[in-house]
Coordinates of N, CA, C and O in Angstrom, one line a residue:
X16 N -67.7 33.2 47.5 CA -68.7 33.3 46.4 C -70.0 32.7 46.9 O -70.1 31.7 47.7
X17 N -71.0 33.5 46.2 CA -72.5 33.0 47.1 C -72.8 31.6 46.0 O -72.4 31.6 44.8
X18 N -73.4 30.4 46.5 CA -74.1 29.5 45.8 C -75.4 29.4 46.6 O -75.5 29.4 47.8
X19 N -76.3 29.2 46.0 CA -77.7 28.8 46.2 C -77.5 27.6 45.9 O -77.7 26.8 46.8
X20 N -77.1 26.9 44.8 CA -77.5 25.6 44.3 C -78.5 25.4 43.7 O -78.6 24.7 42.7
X21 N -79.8 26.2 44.2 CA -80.8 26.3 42.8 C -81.9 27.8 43.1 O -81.9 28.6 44.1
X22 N -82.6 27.8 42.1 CA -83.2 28.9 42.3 C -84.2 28.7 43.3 O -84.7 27.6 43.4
X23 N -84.8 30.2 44.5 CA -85.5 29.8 45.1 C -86.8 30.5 45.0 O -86.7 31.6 44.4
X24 N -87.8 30.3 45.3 CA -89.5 30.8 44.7 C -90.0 30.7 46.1 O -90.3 29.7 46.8
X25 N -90.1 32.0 46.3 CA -91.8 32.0 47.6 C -93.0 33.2 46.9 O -92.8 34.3 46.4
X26 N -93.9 32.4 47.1 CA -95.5 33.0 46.4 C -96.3 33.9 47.9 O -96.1 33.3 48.9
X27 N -96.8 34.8 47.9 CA -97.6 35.3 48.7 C -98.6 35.9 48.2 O -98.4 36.7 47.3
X28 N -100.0 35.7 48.9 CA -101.0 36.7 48.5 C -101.3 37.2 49.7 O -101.5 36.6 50.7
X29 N -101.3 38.6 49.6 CA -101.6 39.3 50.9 C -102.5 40.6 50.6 O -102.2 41.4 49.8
X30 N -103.6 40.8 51.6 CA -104.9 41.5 51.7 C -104.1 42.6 51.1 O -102.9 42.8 51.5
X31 N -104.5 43.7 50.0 CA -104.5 45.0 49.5 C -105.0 46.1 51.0 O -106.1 46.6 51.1
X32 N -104.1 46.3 52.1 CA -104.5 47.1 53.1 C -102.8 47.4 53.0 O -101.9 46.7 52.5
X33 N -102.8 48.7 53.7 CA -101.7 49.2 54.3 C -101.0 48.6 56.0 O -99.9 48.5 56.5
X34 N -102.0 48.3 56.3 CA -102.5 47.5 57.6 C -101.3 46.0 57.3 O -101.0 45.2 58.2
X35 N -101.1 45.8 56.2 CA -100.2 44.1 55.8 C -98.9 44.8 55.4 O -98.0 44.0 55.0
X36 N -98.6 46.0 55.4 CA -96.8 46.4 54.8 C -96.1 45.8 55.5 O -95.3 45.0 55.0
X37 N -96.5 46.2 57.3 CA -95.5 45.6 58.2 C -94.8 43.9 57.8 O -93.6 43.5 57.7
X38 N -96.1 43.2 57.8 CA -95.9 41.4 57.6 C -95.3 41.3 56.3 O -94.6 40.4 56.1
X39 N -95.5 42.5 54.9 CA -94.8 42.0 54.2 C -93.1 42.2 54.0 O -92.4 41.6 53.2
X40 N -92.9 43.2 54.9 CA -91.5 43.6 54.9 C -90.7 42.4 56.0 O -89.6 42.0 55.7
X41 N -91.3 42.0 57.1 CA -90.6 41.3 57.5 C -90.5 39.6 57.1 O -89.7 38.8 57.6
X42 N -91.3 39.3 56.4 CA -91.3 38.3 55.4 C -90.2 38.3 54.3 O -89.4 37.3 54.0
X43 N -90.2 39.2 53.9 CA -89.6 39.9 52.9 C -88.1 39.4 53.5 O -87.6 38.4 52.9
X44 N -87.4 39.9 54.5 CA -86.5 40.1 55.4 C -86.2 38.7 56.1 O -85.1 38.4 56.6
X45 N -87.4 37.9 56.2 CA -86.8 36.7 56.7 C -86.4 35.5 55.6 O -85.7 34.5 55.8
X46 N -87.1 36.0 54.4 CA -86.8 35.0 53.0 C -85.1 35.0 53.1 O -84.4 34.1 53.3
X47 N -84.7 37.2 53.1 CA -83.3 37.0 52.7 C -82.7 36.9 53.7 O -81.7 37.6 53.5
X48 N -82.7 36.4 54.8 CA -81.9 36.3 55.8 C -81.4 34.9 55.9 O -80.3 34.5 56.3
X49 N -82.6 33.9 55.6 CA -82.4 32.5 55.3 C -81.5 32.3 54.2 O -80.4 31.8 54.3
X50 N -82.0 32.6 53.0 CA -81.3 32.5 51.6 C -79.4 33.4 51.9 O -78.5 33.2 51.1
X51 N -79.3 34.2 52.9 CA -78.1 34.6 53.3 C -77.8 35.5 52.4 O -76.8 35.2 51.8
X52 N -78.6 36.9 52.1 CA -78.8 37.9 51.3 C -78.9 38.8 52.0 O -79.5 39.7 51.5
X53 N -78.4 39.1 53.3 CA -78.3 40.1 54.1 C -77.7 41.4 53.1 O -78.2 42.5 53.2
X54 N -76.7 41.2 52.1 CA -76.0 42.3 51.8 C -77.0 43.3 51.2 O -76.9 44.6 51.2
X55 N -78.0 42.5 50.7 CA -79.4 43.1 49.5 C -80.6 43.9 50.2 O -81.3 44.9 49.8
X56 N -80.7 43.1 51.3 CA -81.7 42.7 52.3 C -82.3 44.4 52.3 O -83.5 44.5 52.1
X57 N -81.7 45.5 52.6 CA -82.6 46.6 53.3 C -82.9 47.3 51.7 O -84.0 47.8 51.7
X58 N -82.3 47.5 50.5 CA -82.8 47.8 49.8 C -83.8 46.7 49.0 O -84.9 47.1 48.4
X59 N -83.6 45.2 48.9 CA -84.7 44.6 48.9 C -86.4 45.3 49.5 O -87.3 45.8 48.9
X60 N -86.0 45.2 50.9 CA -87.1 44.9 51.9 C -87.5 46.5 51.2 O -88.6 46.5 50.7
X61 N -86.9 47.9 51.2 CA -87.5 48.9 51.1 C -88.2 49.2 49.7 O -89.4 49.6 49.7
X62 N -87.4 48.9 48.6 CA -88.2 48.6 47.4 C -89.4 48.1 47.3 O -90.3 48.5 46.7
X63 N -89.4 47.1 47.9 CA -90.6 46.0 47.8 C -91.7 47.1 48.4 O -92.5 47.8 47.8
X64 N -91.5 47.1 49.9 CA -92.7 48.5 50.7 C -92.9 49.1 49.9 O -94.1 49.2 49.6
X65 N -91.9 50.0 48.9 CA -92.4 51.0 47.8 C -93.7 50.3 47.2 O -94.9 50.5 47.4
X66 N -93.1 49.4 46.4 CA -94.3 48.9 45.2 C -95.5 48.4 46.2 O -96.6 48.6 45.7
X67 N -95.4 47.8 47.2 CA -96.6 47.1 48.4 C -97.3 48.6 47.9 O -98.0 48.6 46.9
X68 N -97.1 49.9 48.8 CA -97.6 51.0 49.0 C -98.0 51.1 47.7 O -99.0 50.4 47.6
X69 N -97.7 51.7 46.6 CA -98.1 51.5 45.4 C -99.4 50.9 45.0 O -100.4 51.5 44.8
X70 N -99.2 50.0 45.0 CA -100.2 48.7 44.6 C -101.7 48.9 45.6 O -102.8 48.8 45.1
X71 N -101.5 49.3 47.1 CA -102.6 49.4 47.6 C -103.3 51.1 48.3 O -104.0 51.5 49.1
X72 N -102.3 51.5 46.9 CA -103.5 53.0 46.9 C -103.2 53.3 45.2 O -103.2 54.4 44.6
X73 N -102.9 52.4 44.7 CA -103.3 53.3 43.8 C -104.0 52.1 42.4 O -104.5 52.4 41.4
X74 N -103.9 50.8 42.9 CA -104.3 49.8 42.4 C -105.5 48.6 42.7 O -105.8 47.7 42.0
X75 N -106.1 49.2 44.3 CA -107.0 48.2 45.0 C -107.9 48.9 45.0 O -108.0 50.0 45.5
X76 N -108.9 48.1 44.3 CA -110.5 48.9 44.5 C -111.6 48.2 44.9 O -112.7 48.5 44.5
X77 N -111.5 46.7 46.1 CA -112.4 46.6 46.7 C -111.3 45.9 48.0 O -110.1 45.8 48.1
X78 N -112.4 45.6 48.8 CA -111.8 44.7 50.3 C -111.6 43.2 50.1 O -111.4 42.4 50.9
X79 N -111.6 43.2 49.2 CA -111.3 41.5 49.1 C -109.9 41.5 47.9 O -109.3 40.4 47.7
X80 N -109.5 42.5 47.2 CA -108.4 42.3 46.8 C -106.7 41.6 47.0 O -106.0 42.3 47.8
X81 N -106.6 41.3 46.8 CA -105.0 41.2 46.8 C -104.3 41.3 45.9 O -104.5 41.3 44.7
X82 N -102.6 41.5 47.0 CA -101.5 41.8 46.0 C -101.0 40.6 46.2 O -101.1 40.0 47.3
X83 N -100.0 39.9 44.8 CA -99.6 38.8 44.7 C -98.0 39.1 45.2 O -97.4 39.9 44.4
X84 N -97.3 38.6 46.4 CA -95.8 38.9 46.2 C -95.0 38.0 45.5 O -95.5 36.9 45.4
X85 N -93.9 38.1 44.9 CA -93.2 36.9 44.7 C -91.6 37.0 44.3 O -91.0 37.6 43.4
X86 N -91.3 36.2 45.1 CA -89.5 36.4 45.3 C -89.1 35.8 44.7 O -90.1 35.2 44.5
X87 N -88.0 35.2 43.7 CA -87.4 34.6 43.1 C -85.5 35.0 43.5 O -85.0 36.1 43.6
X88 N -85.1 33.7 43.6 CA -83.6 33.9 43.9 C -83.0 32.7 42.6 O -83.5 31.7 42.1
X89 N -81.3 33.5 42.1 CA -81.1 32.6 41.5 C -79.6 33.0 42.0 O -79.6 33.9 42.9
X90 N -78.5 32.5 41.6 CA -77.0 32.3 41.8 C -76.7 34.0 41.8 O -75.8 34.5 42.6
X91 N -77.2 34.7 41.0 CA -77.1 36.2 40.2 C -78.1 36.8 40.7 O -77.6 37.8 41.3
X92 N -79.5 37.0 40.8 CA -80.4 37.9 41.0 C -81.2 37.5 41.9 O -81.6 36.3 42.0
X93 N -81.5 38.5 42.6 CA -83.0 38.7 43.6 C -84.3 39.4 42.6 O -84.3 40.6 42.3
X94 N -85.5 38.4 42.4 CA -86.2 39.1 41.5 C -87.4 39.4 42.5 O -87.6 38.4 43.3
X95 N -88.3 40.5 42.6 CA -88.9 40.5 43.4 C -90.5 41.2 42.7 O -90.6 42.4 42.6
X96 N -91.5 40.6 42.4 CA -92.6 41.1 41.7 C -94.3 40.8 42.3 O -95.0 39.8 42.5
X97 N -94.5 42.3 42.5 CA -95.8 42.5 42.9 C -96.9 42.3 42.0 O -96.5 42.8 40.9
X98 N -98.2 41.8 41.9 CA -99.3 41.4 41.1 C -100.1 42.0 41.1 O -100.9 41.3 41.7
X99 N -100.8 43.0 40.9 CA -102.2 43.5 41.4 C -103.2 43.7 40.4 O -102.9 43.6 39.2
X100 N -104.4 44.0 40.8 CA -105.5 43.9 40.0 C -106.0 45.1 38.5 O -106.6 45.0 37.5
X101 N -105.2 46.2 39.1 CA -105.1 47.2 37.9 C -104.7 47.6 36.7 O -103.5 47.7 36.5
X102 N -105.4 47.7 36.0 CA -104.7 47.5 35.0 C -103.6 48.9 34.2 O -102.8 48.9 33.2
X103 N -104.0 49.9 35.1 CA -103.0 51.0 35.3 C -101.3 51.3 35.3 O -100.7 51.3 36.4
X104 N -100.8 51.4 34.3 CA -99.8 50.9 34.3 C -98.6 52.6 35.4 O -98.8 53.8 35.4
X105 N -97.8 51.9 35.9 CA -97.4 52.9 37.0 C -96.5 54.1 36.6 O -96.1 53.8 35.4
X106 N -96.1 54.9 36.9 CA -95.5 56.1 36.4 C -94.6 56.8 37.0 O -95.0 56.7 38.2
X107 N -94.0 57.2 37.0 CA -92.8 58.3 37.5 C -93.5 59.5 37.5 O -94.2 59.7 36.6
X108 N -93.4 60.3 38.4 CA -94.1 61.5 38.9 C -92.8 62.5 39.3 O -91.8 62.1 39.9
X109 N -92.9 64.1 38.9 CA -91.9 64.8 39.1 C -92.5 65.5 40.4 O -93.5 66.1 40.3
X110 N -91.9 65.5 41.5 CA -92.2 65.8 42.5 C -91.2 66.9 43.1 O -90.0 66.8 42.9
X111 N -91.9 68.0 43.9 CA -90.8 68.9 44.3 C -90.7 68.5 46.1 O -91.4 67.9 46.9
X112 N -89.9 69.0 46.2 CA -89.3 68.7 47.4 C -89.6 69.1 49.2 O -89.0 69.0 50.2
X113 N -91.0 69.5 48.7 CA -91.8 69.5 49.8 C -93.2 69.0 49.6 O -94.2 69.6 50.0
X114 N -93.3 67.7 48.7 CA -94.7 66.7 48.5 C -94.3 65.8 49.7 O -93.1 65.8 50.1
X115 N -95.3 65.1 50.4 CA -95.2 64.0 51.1 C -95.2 62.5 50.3 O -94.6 61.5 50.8
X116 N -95.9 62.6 49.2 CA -95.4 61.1 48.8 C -95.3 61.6 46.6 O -95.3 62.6 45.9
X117 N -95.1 60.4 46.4 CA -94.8 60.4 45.1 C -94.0 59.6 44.4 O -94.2 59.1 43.2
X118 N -93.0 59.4 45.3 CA -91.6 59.0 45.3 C -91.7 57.7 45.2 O -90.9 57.2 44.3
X119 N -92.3 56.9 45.8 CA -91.8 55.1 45.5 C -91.4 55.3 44.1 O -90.2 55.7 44.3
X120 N -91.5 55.4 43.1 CA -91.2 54.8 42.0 C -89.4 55.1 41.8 O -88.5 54.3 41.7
X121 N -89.3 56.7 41.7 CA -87.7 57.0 41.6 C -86.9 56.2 43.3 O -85.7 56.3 43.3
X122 N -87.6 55.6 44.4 CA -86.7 55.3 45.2 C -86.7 54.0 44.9 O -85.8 53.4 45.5
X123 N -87.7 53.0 43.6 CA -87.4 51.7 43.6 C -86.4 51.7 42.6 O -85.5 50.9 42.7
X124 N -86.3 52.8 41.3 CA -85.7 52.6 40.1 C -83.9 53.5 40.9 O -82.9 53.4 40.3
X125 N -84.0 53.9 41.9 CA -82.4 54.6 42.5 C -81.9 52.9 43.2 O -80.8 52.4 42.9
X126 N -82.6 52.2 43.7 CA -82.4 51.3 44.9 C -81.6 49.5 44.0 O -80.8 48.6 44.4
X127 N -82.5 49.7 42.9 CA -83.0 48.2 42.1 C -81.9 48.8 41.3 O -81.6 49.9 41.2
X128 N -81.3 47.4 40.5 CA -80.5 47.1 39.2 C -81.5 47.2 38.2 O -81.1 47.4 37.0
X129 N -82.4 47.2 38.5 CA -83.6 47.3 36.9 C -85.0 47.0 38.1 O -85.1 46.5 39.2
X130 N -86.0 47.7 37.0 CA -87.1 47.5 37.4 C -87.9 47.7 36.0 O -87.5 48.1 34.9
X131 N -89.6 47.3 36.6 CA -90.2 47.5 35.4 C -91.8 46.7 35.2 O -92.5 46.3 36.2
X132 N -92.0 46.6 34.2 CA -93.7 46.0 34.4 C -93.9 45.2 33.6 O -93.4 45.5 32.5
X133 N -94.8 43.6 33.5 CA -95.2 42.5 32.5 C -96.9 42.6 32.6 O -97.4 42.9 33.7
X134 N -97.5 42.4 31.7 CA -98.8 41.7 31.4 C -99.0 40.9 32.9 O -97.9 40.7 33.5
X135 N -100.2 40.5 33.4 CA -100.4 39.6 34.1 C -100.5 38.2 33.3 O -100.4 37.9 32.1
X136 N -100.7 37.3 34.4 CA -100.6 36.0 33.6 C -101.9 35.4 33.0 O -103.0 36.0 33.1
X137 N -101.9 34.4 32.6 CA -102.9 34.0 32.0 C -103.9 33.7 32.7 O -103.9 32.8 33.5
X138 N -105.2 35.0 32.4 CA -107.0 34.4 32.8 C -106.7 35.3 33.6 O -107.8 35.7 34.1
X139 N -105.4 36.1 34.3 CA -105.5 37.2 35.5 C -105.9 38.6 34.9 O -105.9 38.5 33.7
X140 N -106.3 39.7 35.4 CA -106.4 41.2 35.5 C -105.1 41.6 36.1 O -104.5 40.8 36.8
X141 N -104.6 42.9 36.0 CA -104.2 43.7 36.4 C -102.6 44.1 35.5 O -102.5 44.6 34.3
X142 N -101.5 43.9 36.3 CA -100.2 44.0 35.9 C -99.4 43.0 36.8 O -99.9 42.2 37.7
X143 N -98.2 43.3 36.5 CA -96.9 43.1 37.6 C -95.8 43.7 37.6 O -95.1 43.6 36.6
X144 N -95.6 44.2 38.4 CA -94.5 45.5 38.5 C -93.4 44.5 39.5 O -93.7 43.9 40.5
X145 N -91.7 44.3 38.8 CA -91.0 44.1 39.4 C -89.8 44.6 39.5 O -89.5 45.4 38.5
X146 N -88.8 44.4 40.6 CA -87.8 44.7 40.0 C -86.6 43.8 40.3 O -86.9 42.7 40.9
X147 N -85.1 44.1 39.9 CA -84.3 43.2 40.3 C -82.9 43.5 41.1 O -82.4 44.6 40.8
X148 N -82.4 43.0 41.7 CA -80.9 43.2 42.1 C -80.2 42.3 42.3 O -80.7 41.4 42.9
X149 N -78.7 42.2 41.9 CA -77.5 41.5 41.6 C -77.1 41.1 43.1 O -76.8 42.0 43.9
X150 N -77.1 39.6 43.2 CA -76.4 39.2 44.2 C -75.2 39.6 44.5 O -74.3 39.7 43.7
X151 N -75.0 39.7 45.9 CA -73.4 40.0 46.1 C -73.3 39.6 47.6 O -74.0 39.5 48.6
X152 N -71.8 39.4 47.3 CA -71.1 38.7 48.9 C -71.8 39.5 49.8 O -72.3 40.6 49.7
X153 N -71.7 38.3 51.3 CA -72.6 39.2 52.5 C -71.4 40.5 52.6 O -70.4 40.5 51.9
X154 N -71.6 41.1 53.5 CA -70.7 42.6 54.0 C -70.6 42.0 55.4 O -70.1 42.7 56.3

């Protein structure tokens, strides 16, 4: 059985470019490798890229923007929630099967135990789009 012992929190702000996916997936990837979440780890790390991508085309409207990452671990869940400046709330798109993109959203909501969106926090703009998945033994 997995124990953490307590819940764990890493914060990131990182430049709204496509140019930062790479740094955030392996970030992403080295949180759960430490935390010993390998079992989660590639649907983590790909969900997350969904919403990254998301967030920096369809949510960033100048060069000085950022997206807020933020991991949360507890005994039970990997919570994983992006911040950005829009106030556009995101959507599911029916796409046929020869679009090139569209898809993050139905590959975070197939991949995630839940997903979904909050208000930003207090004095911020935009949203937070996150989602979640249930810990489980390494494999």
């Amino acid at each position: 059985m997995i124990s953490l012992k307590r819940s764990r929190l890493v914060r990131l702000a990182v430049p709204a470019r496509p140019s930062c996916a790479a740094g955030v997936r392996r970030t992403v990837a080295a949180h759960l490798a430490r935390w010993d979440l390998s079992s989660i780890a590639d649907d983590a790390v790909l969900a997350t890229d969904e919403l990254f991508a998301n967030a920096v085309r369809h949510a960033s409207t100048g060069p000085a923007d950022t997206i807020a990452v933020t991991l949360e671990c507890s005994d039970r869940a990997l919570r994983v929630t992006l911040a950005d400046p829009s106030p556009a709330q995101p959507r599911r798109r029916p796409v046929d099967g020869t679009a090139e993109s569209g898809r993050g959203l139905a590959i975070v909501a197939a991949l995630a135990d839940d997903w979904g969106t909050d208000p930003p926090d207090v004095d911020d703009v935009g949203k937070r789009v996150w989602f979640s998945l249930a810990v489980r033994e390494p494999t």
